[in-house]
PDB file of C-alpha atoms in Angstrom:
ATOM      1  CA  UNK A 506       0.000   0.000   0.000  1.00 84.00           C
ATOM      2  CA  UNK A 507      -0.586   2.784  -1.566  1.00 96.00           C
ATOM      3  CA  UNK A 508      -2.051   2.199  -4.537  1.00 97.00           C
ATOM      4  CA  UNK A 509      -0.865   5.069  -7.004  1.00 98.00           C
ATOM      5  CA  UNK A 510      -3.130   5.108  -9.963  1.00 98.00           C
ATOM      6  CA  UNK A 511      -2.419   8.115 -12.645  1.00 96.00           C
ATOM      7  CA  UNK A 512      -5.358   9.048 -15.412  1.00 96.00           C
ATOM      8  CA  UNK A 513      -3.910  11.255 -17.996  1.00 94.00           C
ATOM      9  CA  UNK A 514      -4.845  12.317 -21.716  1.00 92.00           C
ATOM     10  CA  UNK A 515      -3.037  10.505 -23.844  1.00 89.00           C
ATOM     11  CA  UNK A 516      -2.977  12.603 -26.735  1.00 87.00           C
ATOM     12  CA  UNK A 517      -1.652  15.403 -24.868  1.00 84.00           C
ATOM     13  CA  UNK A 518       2.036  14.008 -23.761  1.00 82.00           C
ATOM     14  CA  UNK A 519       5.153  12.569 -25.524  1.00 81.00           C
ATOM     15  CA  UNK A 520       5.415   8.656 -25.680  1.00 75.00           C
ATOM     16  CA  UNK A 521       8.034   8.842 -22.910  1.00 77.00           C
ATOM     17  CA  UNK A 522       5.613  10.894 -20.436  1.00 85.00           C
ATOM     18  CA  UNK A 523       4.201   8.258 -18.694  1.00 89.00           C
ATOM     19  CA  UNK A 524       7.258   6.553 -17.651  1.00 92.00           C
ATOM     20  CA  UNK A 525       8.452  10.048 -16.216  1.00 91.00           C
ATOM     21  CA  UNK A 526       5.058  10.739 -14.576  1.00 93.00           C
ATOM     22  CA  UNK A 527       5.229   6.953 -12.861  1.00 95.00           C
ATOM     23  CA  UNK A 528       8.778   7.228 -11.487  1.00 95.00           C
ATOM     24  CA  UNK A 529       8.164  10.436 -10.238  1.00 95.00           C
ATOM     25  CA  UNK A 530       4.914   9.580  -8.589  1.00 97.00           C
ATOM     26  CA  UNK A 531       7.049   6.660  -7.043  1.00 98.00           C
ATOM     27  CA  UNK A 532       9.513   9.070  -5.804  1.00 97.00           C
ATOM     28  CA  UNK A 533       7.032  11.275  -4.246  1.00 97.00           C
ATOM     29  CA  UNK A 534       5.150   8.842  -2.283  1.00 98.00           C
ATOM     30  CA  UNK A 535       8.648   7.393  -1.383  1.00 98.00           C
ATOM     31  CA  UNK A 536      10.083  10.638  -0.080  1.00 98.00           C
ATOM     32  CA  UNK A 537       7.271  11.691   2.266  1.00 98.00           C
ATOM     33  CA  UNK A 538       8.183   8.886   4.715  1.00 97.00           C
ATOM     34  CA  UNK A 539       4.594   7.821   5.214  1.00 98.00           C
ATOM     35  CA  UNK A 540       5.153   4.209   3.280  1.00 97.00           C
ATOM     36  CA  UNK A 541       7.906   1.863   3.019  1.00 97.00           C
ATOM     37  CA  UNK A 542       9.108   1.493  -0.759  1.00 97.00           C
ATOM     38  CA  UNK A 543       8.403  -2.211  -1.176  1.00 95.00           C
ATOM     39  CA  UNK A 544       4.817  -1.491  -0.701  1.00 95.00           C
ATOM     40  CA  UNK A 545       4.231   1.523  -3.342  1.00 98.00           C
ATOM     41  CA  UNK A 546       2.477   0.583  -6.688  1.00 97.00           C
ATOM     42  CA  UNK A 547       2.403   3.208  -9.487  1.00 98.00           C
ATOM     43  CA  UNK A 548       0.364   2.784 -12.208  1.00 97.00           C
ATOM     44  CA  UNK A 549      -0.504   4.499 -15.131  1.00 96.00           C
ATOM     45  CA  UNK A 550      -3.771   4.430 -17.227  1.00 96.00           C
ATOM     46  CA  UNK A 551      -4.088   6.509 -20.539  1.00 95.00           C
ATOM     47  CA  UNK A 552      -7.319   8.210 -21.539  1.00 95.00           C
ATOM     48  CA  UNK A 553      -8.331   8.558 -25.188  1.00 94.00           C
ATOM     49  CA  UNK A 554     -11.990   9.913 -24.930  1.00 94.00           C
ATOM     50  CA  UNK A 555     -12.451  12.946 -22.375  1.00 91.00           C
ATOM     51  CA  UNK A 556     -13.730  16.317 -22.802  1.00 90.00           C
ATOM     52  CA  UNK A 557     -12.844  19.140 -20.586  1.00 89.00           C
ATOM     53  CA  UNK A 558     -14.238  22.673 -19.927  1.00 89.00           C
ATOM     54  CA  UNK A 559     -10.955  23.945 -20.459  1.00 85.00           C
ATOM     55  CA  UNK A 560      -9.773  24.209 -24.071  1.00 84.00           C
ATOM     56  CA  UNK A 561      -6.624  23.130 -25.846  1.00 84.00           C
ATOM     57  CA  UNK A 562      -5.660  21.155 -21.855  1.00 86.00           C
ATOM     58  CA  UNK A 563      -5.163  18.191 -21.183  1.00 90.00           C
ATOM     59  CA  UNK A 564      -5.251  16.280 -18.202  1.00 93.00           C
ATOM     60  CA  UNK A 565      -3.307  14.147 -14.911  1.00 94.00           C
ATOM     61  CA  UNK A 566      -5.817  12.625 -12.441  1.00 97.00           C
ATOM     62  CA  UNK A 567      -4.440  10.939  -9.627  1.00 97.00           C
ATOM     63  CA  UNK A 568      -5.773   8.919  -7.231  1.00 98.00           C
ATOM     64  CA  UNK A 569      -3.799   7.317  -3.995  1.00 98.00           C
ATOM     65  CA  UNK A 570      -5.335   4.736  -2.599  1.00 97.00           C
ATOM     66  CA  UNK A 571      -4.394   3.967   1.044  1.00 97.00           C
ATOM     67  CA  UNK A 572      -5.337   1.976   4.237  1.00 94.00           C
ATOM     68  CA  UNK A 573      -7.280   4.364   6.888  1.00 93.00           C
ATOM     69  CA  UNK A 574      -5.347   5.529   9.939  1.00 93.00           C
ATOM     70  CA  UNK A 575      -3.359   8.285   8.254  1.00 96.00           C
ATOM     71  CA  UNK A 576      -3.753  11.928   9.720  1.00 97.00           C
ATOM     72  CA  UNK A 577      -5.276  14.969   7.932  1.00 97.00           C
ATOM     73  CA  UNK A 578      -1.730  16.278   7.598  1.00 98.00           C
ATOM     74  CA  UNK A 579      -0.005  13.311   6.158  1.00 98.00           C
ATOM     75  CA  UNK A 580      -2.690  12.637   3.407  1.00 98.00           C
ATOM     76  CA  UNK A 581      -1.882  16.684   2.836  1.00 98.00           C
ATOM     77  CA  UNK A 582       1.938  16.136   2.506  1.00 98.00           C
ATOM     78  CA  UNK A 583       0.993  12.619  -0.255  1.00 98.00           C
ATOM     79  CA  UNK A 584      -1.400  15.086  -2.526  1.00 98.00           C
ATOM     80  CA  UNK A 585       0.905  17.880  -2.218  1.00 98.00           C
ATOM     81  CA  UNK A 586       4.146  16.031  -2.426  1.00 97.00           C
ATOM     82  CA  UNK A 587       2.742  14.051  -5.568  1.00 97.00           C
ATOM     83  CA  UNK A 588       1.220  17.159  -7.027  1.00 96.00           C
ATOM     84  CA  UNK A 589       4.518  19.101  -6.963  1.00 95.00           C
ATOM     85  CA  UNK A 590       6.561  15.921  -8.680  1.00 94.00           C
ATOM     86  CA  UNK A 591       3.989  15.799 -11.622  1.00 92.00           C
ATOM     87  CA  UNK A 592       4.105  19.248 -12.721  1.00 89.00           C
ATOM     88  CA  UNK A 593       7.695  19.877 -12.573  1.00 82.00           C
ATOM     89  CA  UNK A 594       8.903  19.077 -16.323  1.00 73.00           C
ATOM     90  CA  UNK A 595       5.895  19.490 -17.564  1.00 78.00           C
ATOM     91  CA  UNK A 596       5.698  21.785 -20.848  1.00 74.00           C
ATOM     92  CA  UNK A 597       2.423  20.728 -22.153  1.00 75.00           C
ATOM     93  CA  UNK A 598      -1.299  22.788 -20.967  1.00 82.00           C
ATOM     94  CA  UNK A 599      -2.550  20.454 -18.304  1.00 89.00           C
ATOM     95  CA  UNK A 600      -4.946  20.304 -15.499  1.00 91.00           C
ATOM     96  CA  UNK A 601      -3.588  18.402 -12.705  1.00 93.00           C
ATOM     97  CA  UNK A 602      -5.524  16.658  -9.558  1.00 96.00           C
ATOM     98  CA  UNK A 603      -4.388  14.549  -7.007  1.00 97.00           C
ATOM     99  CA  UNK A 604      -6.791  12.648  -4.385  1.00 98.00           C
ATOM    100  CA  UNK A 605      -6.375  10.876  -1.335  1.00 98.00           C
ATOM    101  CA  UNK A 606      -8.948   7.872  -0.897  1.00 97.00           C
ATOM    102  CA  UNK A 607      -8.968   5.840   2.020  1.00 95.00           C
ATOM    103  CA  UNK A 608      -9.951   1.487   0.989  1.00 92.00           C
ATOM    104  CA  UNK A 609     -11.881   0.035   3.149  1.00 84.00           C
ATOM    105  CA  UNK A 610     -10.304  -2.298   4.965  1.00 82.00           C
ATOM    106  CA  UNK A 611     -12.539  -5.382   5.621  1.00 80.00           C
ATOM    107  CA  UNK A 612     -13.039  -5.397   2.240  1.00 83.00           C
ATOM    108  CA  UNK A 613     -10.069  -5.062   0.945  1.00 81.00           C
ATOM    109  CA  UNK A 614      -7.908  -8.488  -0.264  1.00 84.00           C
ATOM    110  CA  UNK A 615      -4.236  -9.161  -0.852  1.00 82.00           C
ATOM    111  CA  UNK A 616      -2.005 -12.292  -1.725  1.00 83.00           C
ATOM    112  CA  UNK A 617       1.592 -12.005  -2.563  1.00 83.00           C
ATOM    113  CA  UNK A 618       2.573 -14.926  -4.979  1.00 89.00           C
ATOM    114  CA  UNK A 619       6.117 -15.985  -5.399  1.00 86.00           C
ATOM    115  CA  UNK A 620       7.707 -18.253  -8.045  1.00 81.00           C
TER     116      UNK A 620
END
């Protein structure tokens, strides 16, 4: 945990975007102190279809999913620090938004296989 999970319009960025947007999500989440490294997951999901109010933009949605129990403050310093890493490097016209969901725990599942 956490579950990093990036949205973004994929005909707004450069084929090698992504990559950059996942390892600096990674780093983010890493730096804050809040999760041990072994647990983060990055992901990232390209849109195609998407219309936004604002014209000639395009988008970065990101979600971080995380187990309950973490303050106000920290879930401040994830958004923020993740936030900050995403639009640095950025040259393109983009709307960026970063939220902070908490999973529900007795619902949530996990098995780690090993080969």
């Amino acid at each position: 945990m956490p579950h990093i999970i990036i949205e973004y319009s994929q005909d707004s960025f450069s084929l090698s975007t992504p990559k950059k947007l996942v390892e600096g999500a990674f780093e983010a989440v890493k730096a804050t102190g809040l999760f041990k490294a072994d647990n983060i997951k990055v992901r990232a999901h390209p849109v195609m279809d998407y219309r936004l109010g604002l014209p000639n933009s395009g988008f970065i949605h990101v979600m971080c999913r995380i187990h309950s129990g973490k303050t106000d403050v920290q879930k401040l310093l994830l958004s923020q620090s993740v936030l900050v890493s995403l639009q640095s490097g950025l040259s393109e016209a983009v709307v960026i938004t970063v939220e902070v969901v908490e999973m529900d725990e007795m619902s949530y599942s996990k098995k780690v296989i090993s080969m």
